[in-house]
Short mmCIF file of C-alpha atoms in Angstrom, two decimals:
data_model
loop_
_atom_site.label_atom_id
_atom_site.label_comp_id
_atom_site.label_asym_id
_atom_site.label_seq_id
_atom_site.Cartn_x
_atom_site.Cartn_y
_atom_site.Cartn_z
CA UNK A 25 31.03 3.04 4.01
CA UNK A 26 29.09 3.49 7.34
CA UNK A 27 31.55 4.46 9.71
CA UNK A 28 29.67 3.57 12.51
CA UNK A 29 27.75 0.16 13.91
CA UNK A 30 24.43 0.12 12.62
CA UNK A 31 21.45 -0.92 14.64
CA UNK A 32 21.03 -4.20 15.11
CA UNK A 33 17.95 -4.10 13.22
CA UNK A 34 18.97 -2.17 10.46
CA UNK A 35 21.79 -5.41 10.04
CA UNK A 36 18.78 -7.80 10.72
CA UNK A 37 16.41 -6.01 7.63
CA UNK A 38 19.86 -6.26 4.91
CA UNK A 39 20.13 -9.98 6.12
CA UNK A 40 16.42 -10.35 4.88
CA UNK A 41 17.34 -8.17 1.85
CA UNK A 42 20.29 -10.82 1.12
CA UNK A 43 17.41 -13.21 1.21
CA UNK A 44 15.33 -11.88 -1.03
CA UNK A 45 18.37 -11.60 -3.54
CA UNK A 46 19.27 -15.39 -3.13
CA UNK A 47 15.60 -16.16 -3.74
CA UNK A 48 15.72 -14.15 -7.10
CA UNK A 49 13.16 -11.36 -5.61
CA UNK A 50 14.53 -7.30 -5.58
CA UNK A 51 16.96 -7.38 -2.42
CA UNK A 52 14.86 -4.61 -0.14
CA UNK A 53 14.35 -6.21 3.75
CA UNK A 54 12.02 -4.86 6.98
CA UNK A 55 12.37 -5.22 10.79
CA UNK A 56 9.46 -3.54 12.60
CA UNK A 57 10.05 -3.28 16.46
CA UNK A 58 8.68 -2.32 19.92
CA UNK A 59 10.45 -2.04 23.05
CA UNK A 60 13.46 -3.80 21.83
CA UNK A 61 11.92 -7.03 20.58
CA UNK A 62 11.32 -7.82 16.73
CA UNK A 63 7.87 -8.29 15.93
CA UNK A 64 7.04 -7.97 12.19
CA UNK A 65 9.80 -8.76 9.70
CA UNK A 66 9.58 -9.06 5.73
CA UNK A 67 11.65 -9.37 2.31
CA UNK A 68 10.00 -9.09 -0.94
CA UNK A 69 7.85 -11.34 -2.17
CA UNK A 70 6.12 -10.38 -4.99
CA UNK A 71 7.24 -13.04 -7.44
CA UNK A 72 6.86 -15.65 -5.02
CA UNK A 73 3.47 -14.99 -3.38
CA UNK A 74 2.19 -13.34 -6.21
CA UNK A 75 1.09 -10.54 -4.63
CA UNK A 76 1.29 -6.96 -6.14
CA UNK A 77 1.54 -5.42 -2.10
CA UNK A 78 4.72 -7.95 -1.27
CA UNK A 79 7.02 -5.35 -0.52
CA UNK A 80 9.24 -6.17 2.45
CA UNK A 81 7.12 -3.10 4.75
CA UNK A 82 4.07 -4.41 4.03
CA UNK A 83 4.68 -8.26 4.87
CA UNK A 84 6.44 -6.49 8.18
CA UNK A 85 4.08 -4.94 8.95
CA UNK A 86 0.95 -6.84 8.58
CA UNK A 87 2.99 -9.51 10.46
CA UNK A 88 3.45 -6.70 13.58
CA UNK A 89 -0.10 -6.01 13.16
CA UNK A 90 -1.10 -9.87 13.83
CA UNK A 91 1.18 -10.18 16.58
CA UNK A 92 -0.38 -7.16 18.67
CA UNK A 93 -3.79 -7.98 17.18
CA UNK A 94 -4.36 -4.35 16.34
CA UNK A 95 -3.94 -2.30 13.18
CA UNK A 96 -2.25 0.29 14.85
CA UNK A 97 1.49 -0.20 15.78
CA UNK A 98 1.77 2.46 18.60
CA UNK A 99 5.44 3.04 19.70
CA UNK A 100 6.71 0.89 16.85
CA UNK A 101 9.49 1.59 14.78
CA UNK A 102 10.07 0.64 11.40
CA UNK A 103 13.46 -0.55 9.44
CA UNK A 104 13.87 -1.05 5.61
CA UNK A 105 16.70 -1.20 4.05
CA UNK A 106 15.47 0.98 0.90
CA UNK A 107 12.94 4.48 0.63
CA UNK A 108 9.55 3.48 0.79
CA UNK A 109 7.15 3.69 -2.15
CA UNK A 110 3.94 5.45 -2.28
CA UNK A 111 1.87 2.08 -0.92
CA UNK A 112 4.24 1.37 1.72
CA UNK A 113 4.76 5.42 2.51
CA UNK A 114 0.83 4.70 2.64
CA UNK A 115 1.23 1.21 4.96
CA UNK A 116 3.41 2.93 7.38
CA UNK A 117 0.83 5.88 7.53
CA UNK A 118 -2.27 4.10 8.41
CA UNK A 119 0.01 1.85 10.87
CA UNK A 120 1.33 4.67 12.88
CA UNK A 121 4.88 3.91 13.09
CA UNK A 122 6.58 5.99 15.63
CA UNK A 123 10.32 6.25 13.97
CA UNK A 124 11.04 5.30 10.36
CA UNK A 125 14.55 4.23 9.46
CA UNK A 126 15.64 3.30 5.99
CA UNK A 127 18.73 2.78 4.54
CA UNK A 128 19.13 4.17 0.89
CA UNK A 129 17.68 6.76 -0.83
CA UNK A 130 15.03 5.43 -3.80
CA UNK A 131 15.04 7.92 -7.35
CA UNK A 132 13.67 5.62 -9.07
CA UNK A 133 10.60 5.02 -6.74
CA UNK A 134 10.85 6.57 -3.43
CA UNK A 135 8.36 8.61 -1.90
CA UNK A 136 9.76 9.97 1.56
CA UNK A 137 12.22 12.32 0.42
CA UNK A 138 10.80 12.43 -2.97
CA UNK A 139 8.03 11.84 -6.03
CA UNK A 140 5.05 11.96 -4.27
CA UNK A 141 6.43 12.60 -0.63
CA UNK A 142 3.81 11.14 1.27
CA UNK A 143 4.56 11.76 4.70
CA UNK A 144 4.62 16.05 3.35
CA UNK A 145 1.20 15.85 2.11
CA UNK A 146 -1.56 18.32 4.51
CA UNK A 147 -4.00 15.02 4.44
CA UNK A 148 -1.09 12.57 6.24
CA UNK A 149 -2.74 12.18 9.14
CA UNK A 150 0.33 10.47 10.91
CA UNK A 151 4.18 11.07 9.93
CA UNK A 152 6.96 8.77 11.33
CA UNK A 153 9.77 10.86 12.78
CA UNK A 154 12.07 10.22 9.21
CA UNK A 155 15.90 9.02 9.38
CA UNK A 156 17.61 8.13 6.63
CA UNK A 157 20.70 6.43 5.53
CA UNK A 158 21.20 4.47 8.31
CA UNK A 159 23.11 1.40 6.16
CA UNK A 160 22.85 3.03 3.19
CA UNK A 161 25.86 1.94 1.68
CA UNK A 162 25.15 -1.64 2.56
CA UNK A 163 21.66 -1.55 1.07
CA UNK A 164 22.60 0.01 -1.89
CA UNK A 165 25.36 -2.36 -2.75
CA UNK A 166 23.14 -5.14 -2.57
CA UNK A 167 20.81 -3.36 -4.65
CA UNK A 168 23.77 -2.79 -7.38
CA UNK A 169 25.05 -6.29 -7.58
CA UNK A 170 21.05 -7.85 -7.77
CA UNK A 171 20.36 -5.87 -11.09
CA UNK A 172 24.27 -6.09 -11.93
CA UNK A 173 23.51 -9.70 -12.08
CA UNK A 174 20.63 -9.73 -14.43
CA UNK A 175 21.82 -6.99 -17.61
CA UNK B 26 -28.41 11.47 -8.53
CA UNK B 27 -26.58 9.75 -11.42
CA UNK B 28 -28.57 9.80 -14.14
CA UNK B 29 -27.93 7.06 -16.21
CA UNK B 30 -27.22 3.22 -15.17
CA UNK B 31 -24.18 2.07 -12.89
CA UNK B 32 -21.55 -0.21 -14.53
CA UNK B 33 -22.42 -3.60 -12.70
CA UNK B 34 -19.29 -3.83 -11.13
CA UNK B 35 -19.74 -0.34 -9.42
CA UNK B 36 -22.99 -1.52 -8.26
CA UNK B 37 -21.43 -5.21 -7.18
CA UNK B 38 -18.62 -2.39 -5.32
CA UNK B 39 -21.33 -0.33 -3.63
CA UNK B 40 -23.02 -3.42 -2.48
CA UNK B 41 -19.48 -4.68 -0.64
CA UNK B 42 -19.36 -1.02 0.79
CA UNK B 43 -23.01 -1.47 2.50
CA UNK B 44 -21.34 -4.73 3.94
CA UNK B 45 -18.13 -2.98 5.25
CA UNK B 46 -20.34 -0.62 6.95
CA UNK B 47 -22.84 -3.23 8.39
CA UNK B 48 -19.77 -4.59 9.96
CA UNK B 49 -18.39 -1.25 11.59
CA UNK B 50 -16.05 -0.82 9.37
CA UNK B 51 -15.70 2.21 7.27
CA UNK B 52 -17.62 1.69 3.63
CA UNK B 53 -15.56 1.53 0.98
CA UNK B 54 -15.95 -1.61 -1.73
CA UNK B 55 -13.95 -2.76 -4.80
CA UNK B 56 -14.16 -4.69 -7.63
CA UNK B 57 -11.01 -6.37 -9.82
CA UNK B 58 -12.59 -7.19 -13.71
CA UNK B 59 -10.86 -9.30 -16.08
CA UNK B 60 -12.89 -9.99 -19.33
CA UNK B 61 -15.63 -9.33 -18.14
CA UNK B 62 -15.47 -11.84 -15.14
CA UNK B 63 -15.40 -10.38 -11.07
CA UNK B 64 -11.59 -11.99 -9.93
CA UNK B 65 -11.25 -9.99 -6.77
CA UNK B 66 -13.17 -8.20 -4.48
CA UNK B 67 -12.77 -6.77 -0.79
CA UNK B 68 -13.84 -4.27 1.43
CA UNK B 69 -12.41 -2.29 4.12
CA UNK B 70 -11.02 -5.06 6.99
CA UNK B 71 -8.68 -2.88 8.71
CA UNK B 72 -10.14 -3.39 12.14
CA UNK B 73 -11.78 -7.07 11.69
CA UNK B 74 -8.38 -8.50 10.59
CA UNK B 75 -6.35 -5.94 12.80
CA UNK B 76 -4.23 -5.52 9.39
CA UNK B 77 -3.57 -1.63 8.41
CA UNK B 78 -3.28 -2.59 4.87
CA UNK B 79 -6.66 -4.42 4.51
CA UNK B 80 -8.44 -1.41 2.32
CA UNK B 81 -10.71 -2.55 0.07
CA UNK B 82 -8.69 -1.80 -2.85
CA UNK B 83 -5.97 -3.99 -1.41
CA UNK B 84 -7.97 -6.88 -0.72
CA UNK B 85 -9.53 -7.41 -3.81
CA UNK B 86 -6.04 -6.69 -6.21
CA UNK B 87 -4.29 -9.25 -4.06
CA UNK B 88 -7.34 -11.73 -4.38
CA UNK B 89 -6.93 -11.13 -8.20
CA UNK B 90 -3.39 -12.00 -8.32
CA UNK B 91 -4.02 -15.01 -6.41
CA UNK B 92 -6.36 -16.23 -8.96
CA UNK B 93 -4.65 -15.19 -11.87
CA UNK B 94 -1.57 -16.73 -10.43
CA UNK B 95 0.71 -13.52 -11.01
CA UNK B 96 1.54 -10.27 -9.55
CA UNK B 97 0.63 -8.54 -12.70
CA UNK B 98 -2.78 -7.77 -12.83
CA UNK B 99 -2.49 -7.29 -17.38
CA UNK B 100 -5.73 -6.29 -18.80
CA UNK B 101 -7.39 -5.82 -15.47
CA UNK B 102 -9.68 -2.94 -14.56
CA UNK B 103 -11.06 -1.82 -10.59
CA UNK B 104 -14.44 -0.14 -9.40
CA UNK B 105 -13.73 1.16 -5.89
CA UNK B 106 -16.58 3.46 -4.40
CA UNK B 107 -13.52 5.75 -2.80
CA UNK B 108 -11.09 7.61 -4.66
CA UNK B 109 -7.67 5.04 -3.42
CA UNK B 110 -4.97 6.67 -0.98
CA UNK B 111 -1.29 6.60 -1.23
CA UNK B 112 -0.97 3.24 -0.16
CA UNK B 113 -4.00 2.56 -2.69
CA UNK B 114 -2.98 4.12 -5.37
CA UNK B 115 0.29 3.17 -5.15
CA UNK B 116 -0.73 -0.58 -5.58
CA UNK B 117 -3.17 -0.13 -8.13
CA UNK B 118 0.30 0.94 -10.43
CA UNK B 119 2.44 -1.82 -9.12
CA UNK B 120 -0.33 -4.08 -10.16
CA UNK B 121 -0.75 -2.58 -13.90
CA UNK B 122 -4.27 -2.16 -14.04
CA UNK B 123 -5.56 -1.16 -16.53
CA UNK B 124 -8.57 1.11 -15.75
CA UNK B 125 -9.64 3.01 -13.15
CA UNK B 126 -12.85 3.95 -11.88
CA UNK B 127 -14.23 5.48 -8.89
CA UNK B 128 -16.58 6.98 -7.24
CA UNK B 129 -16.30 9.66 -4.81
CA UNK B 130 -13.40 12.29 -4.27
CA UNK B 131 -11.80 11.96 -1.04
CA UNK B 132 -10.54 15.34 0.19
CA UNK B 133 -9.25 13.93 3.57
CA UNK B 134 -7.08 10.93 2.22
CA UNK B 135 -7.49 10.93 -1.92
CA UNK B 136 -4.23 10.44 -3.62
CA UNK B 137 -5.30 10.23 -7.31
CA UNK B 138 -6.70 13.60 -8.08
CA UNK B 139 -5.20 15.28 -4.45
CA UNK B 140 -2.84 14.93 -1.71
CA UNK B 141 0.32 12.49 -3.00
CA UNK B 142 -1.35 12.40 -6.78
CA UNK B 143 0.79 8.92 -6.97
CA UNK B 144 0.11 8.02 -10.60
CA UNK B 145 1.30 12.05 -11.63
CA UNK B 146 4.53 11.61 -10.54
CA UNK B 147 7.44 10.95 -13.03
CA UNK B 148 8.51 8.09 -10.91
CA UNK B 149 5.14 6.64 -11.49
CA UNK B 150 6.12 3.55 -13.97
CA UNK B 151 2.72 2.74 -15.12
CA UNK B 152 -0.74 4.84 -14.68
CA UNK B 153 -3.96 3.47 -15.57
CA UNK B 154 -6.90 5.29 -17.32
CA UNK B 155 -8.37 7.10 -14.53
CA UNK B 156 -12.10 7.34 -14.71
CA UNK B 157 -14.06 9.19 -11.46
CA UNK B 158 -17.36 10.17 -10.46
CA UNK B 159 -18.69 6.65 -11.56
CA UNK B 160 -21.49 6.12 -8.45
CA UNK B 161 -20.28 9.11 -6.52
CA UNK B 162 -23.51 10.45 -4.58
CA UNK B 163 -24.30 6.60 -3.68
CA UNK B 164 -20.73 6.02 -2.53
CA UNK B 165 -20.39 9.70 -0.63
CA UNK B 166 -24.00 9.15 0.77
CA UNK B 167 -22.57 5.25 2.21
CA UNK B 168 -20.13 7.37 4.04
CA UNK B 169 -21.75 10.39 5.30
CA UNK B 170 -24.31 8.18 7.10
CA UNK B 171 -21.75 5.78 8.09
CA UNK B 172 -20.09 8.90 9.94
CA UNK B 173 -23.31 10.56 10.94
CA UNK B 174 -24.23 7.56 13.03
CA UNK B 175 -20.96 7.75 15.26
CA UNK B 176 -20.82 10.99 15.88
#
C-alpha cells in the first residue's frame, strides 16, 4: 500500500473511479487542475453516454476545456487513476497538460510507459512531465474487484 | 491526380474539410457509413468549440454512436481526408470499425502507418481494414493551401 498521503486529487479521481464501478462502467476516474482548483473531472462513461471517447480523461478534459473556453489547458495538470490509452495519451497531447499523474500501470492497454508510448514518439509535439503510481495500489484494487465481480 | 472516381463518402469527407477550412479551422473531414447510409460526420472544431478532442474523426464516431444508440460502432466503416492521430486512431479501435480509409499520410501527427502506429500494437484489441491513399492529392492539396495562406 501507498505509504504516503496521496494528493488530494489523486483521492478525488479514485472517488470518481468508485463511481463509475457502482454505476456498472470500468472503475478508471480524472481530476484535471490549475492553480489548486478542480476544473475538469470525469469517470467512464461509455456504456452510459454511448460514446466510444467516454474515457474518464477525455470527459475531464473537455469539461477543463469549457471552463477556460480554450482548447489548450496551459499550466494544467492531469490525474487518472489508470495509464492512459492511445486516444487519451492523444487527448492529453493536443490539450497540453503540464504534469500527468496516474495511478496504475495499464498492460493490457496503456500507452505511456508502454504499447504505443505516445508521449516517446519524435511527432508528440507536447509531453506532460510523466509520474506514475501515485495511488496505484488503490486504483488497481478497484480495478481487481470490478472484473472480480463479473467472471 | 486520382485517376479513377472517389468513393462518395470521401468526396461527402473532402467537402466537410473545405468547410473546416472556410471556418479557420484546420481541414480535415470524416465520414461514419453504416449500410450504406452517412450516420456521422464532423470536421475539425478544436478551436470553435474550444474542445481539444473535437477532430473530425472524433466528432463524427461519437455522432454515430449517438444514433446507433451504442458505443460499438459493428459493421461501420470511416472516410477521413487525414491519416487519424493517436488520439484518432485510438478511437477508431475502441469504436470497432470496421474499415478504414483515408486519404493523405500525415508525417507530422499520423499514427496509423507512423509515429504511435496504434492499431500495430499487440495491445491493440481490434484493428480495422486499413485502406489509404483514397483522395490523397485533394485532401493534401486542402491542407497545403490552408497553411500557405497563414504563413
Amino acid at each position: 500500500m501507498t505509504r504516503w498521503p496521496l494528493p488530494e486529487p489523486m483521492l478525488e479521481a479514485l472517488a470518481l473511479a468508485r463511481k463509475a464501478g457502482e454505476s456498472g462502467e470500468v472503475p478508471v476516474g480524472a481530476i484535471v487542475v490549475k492553480d489548486g482548483e478542480v476544473i475538469g473531472e470525469g469517470y467512464n462513461l461509455t456504456r452510459t453516454d454511448h460514446d466510444p471517447t467516454a474515457h474518464a480523461e477525455i470527459v475531464a478534459l473537455r469539461e477543463a476545456a469549457r471552463h477556460l473556453g480554450s482548447e489548450r489547458l496551459v499550466d494544467c495538470d492531469l490525474y487518472v487513476t489508470l495509464e492512459p490509452c492511445a486516444m487519451c495519451a492523444g487527448a492529453i497531447s493536443h490539450s497540453r497538460i503540464a504534469r500527468l499523474y496516474y495511478g496504475a500501470s495499464d498492460p493490457k492497454g496503456g500507452a505511456v510507459e508502454q504499447g504505443a508510448r505516445v508521449f516517446d514518439q519524435a511527432q508528440c509535439l507536447h509531453r506532460p512531465e510523466v509520474y506514475s503510481g501515485i495511488g496505484e495500489s488503490e486504483a488497481a484494487e478497484l480495478l481487481r474487484d470490478f472484473f472480480a465481480e463479473r467472471r
